[in-house]
Tab-separated table of C-alpha atoms in Angstrom:
chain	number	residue	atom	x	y	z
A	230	UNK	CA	20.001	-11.284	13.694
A	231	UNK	CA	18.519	-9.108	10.762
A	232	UNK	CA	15.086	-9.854	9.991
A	233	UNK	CA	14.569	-11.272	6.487
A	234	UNK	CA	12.383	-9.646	3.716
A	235	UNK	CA	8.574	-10.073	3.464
A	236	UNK	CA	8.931	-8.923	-0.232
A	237	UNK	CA	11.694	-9.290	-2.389
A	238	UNK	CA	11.777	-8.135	-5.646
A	239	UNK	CA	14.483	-10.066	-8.090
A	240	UNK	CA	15.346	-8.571	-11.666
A	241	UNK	CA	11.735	-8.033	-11.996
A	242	UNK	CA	10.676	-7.415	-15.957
A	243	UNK	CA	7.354	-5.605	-17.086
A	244	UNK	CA	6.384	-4.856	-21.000
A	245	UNK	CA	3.762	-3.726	-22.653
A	246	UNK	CA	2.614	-3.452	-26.025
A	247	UNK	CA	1.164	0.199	-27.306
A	248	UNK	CA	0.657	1.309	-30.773
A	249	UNK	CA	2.609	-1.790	-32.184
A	250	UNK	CA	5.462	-1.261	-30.005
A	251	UNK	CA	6.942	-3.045	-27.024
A	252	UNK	CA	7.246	-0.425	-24.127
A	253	UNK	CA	9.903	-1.976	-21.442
A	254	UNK	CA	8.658	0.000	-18.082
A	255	UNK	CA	10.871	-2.042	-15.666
A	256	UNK	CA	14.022	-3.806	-16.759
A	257	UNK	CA	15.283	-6.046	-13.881
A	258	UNK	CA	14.127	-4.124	-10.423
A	259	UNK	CA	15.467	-5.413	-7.729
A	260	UNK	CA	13.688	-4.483	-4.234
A	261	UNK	CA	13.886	-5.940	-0.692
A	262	UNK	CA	11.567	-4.536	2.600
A	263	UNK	CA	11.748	-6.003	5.879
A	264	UNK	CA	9.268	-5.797	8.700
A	265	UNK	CA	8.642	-1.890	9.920
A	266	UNK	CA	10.814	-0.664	7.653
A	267	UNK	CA	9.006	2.239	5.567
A	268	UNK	CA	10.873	2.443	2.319
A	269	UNK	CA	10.358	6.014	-0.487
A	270	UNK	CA	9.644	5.280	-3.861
A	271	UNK	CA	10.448	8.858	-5.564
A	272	UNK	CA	10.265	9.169	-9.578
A	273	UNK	CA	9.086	11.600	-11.807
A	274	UNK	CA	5.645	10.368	-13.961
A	275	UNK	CA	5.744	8.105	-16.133
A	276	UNK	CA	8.846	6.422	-14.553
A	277	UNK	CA	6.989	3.272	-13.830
A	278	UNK	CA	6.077	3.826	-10.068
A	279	UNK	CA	2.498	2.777	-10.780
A	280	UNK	CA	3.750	-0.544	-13.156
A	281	UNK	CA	6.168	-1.306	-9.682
A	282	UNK	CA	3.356	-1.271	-7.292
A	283	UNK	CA	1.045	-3.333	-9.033
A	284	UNK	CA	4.168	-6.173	-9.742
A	285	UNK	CA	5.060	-6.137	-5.879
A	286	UNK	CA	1.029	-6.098	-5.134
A	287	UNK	CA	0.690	-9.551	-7.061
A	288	UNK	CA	-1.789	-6.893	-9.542
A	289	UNK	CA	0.055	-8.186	-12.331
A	290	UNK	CA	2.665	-10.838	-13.272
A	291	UNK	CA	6.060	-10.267	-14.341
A	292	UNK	CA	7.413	-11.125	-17.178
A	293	UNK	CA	10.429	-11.875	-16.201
A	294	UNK	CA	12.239	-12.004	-12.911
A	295	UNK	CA	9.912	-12.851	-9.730
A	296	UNK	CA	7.997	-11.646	-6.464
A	297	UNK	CA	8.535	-13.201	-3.192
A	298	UNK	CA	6.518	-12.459	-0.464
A	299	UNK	CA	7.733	-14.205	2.886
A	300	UNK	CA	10.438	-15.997	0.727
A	301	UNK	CA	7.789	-17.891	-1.352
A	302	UNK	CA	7.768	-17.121	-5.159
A	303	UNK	CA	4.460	-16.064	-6.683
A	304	UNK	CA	4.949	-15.950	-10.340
A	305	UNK	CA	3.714	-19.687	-10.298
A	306	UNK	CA	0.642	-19.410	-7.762
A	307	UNK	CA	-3.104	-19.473	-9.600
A	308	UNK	CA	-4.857	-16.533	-10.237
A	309	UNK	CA	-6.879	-17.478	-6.997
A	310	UNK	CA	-4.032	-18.263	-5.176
A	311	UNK	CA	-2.783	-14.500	-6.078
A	312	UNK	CA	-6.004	-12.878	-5.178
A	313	UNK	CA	-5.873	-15.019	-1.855
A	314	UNK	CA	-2.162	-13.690	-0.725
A	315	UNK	CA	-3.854	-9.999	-2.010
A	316	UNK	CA	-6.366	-10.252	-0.120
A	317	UNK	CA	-4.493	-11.891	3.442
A	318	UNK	CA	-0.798	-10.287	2.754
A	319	UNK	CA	-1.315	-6.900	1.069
A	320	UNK	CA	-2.891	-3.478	1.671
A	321	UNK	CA	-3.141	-1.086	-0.335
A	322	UNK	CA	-3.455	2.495	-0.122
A	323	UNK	CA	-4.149	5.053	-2.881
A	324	UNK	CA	-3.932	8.741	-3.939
A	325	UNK	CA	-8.156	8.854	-3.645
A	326	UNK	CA	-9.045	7.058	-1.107
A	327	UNK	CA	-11.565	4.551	-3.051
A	328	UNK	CA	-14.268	3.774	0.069
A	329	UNK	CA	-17.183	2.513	-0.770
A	330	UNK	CA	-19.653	5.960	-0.454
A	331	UNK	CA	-22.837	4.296	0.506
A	332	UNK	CA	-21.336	2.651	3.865
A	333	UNK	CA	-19.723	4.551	7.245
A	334	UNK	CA	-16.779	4.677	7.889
A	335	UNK	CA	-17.078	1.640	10.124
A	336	UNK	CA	-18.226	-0.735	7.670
A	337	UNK	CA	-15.879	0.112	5.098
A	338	UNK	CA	-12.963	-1.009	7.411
A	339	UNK	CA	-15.405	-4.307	8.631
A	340	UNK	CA	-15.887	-5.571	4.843
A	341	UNK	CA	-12.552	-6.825	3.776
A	342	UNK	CA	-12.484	-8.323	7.145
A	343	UNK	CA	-15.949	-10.318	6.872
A	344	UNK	CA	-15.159	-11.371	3.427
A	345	UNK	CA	-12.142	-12.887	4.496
A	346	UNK	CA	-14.630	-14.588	6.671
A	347	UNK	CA	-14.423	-13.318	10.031
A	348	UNK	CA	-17.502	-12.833	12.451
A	349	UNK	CA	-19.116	-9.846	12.094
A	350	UNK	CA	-18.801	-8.633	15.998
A	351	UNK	CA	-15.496	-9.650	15.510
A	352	UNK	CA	-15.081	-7.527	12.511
A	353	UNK	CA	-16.308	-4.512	14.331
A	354	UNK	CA	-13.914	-4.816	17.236
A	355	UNK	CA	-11.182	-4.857	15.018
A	356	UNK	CA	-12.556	-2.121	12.990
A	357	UNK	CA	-13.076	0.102	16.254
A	358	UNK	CA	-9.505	-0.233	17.294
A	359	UNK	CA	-8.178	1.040	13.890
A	360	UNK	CA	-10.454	3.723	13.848
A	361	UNK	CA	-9.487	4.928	17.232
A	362	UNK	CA	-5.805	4.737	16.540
A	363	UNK	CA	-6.174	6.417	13.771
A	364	UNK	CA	-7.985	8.875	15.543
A	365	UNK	CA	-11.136	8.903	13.551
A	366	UNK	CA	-13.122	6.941	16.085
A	367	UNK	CA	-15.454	9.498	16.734
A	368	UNK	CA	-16.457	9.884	12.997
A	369	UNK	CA	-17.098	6.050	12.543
A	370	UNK	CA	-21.009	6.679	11.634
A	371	UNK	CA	-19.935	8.662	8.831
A	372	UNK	CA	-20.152	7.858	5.164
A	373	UNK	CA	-16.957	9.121	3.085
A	374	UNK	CA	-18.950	12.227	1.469
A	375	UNK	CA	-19.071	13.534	5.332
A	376	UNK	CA	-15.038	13.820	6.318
A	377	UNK	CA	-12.612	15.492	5.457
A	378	UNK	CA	-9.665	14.711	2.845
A	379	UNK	CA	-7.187	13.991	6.205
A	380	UNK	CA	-10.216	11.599	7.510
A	381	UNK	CA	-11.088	9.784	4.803
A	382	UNK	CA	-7.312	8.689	3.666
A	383	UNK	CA	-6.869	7.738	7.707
A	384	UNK	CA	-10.266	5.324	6.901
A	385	UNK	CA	-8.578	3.930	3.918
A	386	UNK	CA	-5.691	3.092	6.278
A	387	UNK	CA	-7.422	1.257	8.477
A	388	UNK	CA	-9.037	-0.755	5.689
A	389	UNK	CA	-5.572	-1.427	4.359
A	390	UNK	CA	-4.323	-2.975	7.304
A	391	UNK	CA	-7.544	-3.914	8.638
A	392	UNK	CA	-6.212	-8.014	7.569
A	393	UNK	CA	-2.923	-7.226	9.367
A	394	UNK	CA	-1.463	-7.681	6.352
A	395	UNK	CA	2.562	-8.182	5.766
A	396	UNK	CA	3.442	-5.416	3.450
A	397	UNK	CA	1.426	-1.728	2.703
A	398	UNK	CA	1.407	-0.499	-0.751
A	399	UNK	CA	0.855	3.328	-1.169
A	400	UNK	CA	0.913	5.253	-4.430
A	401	UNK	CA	0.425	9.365	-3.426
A	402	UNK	CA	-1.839	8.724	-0.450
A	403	UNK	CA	-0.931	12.143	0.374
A	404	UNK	CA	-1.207	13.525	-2.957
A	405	UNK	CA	-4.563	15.528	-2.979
A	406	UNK	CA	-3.540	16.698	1.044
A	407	UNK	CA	-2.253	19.905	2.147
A	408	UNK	CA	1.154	19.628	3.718
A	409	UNK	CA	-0.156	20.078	7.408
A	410	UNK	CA	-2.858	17.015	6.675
A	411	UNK	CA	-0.462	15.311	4.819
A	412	UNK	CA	1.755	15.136	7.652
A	413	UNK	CA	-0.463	14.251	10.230
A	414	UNK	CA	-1.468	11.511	7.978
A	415	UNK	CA	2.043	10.686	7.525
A	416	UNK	CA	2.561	10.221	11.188
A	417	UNK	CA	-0.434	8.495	11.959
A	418	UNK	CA	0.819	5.584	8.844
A	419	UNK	CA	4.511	5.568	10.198
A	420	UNK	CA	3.130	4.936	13.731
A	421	UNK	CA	1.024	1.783	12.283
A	422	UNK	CA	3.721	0.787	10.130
A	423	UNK	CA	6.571	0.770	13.134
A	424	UNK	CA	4.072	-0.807	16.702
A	425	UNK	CA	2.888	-3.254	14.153
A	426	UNK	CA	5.962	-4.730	11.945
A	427	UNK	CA	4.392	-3.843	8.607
A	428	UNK	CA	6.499	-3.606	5.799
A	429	UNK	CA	5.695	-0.268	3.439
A	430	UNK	CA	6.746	1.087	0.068
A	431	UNK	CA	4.876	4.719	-0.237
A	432	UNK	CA	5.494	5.842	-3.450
A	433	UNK	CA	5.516	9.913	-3.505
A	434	UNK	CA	6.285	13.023	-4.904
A	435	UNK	CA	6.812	14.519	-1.592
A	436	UNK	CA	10.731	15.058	-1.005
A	437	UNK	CA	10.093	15.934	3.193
A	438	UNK	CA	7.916	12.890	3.466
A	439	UNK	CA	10.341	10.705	1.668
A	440	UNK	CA	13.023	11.755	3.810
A	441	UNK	CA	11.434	10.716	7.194
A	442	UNK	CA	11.132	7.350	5.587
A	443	UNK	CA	14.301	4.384	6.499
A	444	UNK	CA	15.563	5.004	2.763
A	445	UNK	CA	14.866	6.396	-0.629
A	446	UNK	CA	14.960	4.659	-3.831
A	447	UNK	CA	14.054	6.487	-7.418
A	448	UNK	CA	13.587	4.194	-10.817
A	449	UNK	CA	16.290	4.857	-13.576
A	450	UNK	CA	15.312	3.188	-16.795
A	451	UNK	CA	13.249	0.334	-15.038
A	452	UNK	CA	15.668	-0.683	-12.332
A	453	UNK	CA	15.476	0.910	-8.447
A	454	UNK	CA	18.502	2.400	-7.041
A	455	UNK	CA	19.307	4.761	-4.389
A	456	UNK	CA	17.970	8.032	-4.589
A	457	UNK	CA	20.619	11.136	-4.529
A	458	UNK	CA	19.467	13.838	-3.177
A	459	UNK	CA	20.807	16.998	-5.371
């Protein structure tokens, strides 16, 4: 029995005004990810990769079409109903990694965790274990400014998921990585995505990466379809 989708995207609409013009940036995507499946999003800039992301991520609202994440619609949910299926359902990962500078490494993957509202000891334990199996246990003690490019994007990692959330979100997390660290970040992502059931959309510029992934899609004006290789 196939798994169902934890997000489904259906004839998803996004606009935006600019210099007294409507700009239509996605015209009826249509997306569906299932659990461990690791999905490419490849597009030139400017296609809209960005404007995708932030729709599926509950960032912004459609305006047309809608989002479901584990089959229930959020187009209709409050704004802190949305922020409360962020915070619980999505991670996020980005091209710059985004920790906080002035905490280790450790606390940056505790503090989504406590302000969900876990215990703090329990917080660190989790925080521990992602650190580890990321392999950047050792450097937990370490505030961002102190690792590496590899280390710090496998901290953001752990913070993504550190809520065990249903889906991962990555725009270029490999983007500012040379290809050796980008692949061993790759791997270390996949391997959390697959012993976990997380379902991820990694948008990227990076043809080899993408084609590890289950499947590649590429935007052509606003909608996703397959991607053809050339």
């Amino acid at each position: 029995m196939m798994a169902d989708p934890v997000l489904k995207l259906e004839a998803v609409e996004r606009a935006y005004e600019e210099a007294g013009h409507t700009l239509e940036v996605l015209r009826g995507a249509d997306l569906s990810l299932k659990p461990g499946e690791m999905v490419a999003l490849v597009a030139p800039s400017g296609a809209g990769k960005s404007t995708l992301l932030h729709t599926a991520g509950l960032l912004e609202r459609p305006d047309g079409g809608e989002v479901y994440l584990s089959g229930q619609p959020c187009g209709s949910l409050s704004d802190r109903e949305r922020t409360a299926r962020r915070r619980n359902d999505i991670g996020y990962v980005y091209q710059f990694h985004h920790l906080l500078p002035e905490f280790s490494a450790l606390e940056n993957v505790m503090i989504p965790q406590m302000i969900r509202g876990l215990a703090r000891r329990e917080a660190e334990t989790r925080a521990r274990e992602l650190l580890d199996y990321m392999r950047i246990g050792p450097r937990a003690a370490h505030r961002p400014a102190e690792l590496s490019g590899g280390e710090q994007q496998r901290v953001a990692i752990a913070r993504a998921v550190a809520n065990a959330p249903l889906v991962l979100l990555a725009d270029e997390p490999t983007g500012n990585l040379d290809p050796e660290t980008s692949s061993y970040v790759f791997e270390a992502l996949e391997a959390l995505v697959r012993q976990s059931g997380l379902a991820a959309l990694f948008a990227t510029h990076n043809h080899t990466l993408a084609r590890r992934m289950d499947r590649i899609v590429t935007m052509d004006e606003g909608r996703l379809v397959p991607f053809a290789a050339a």
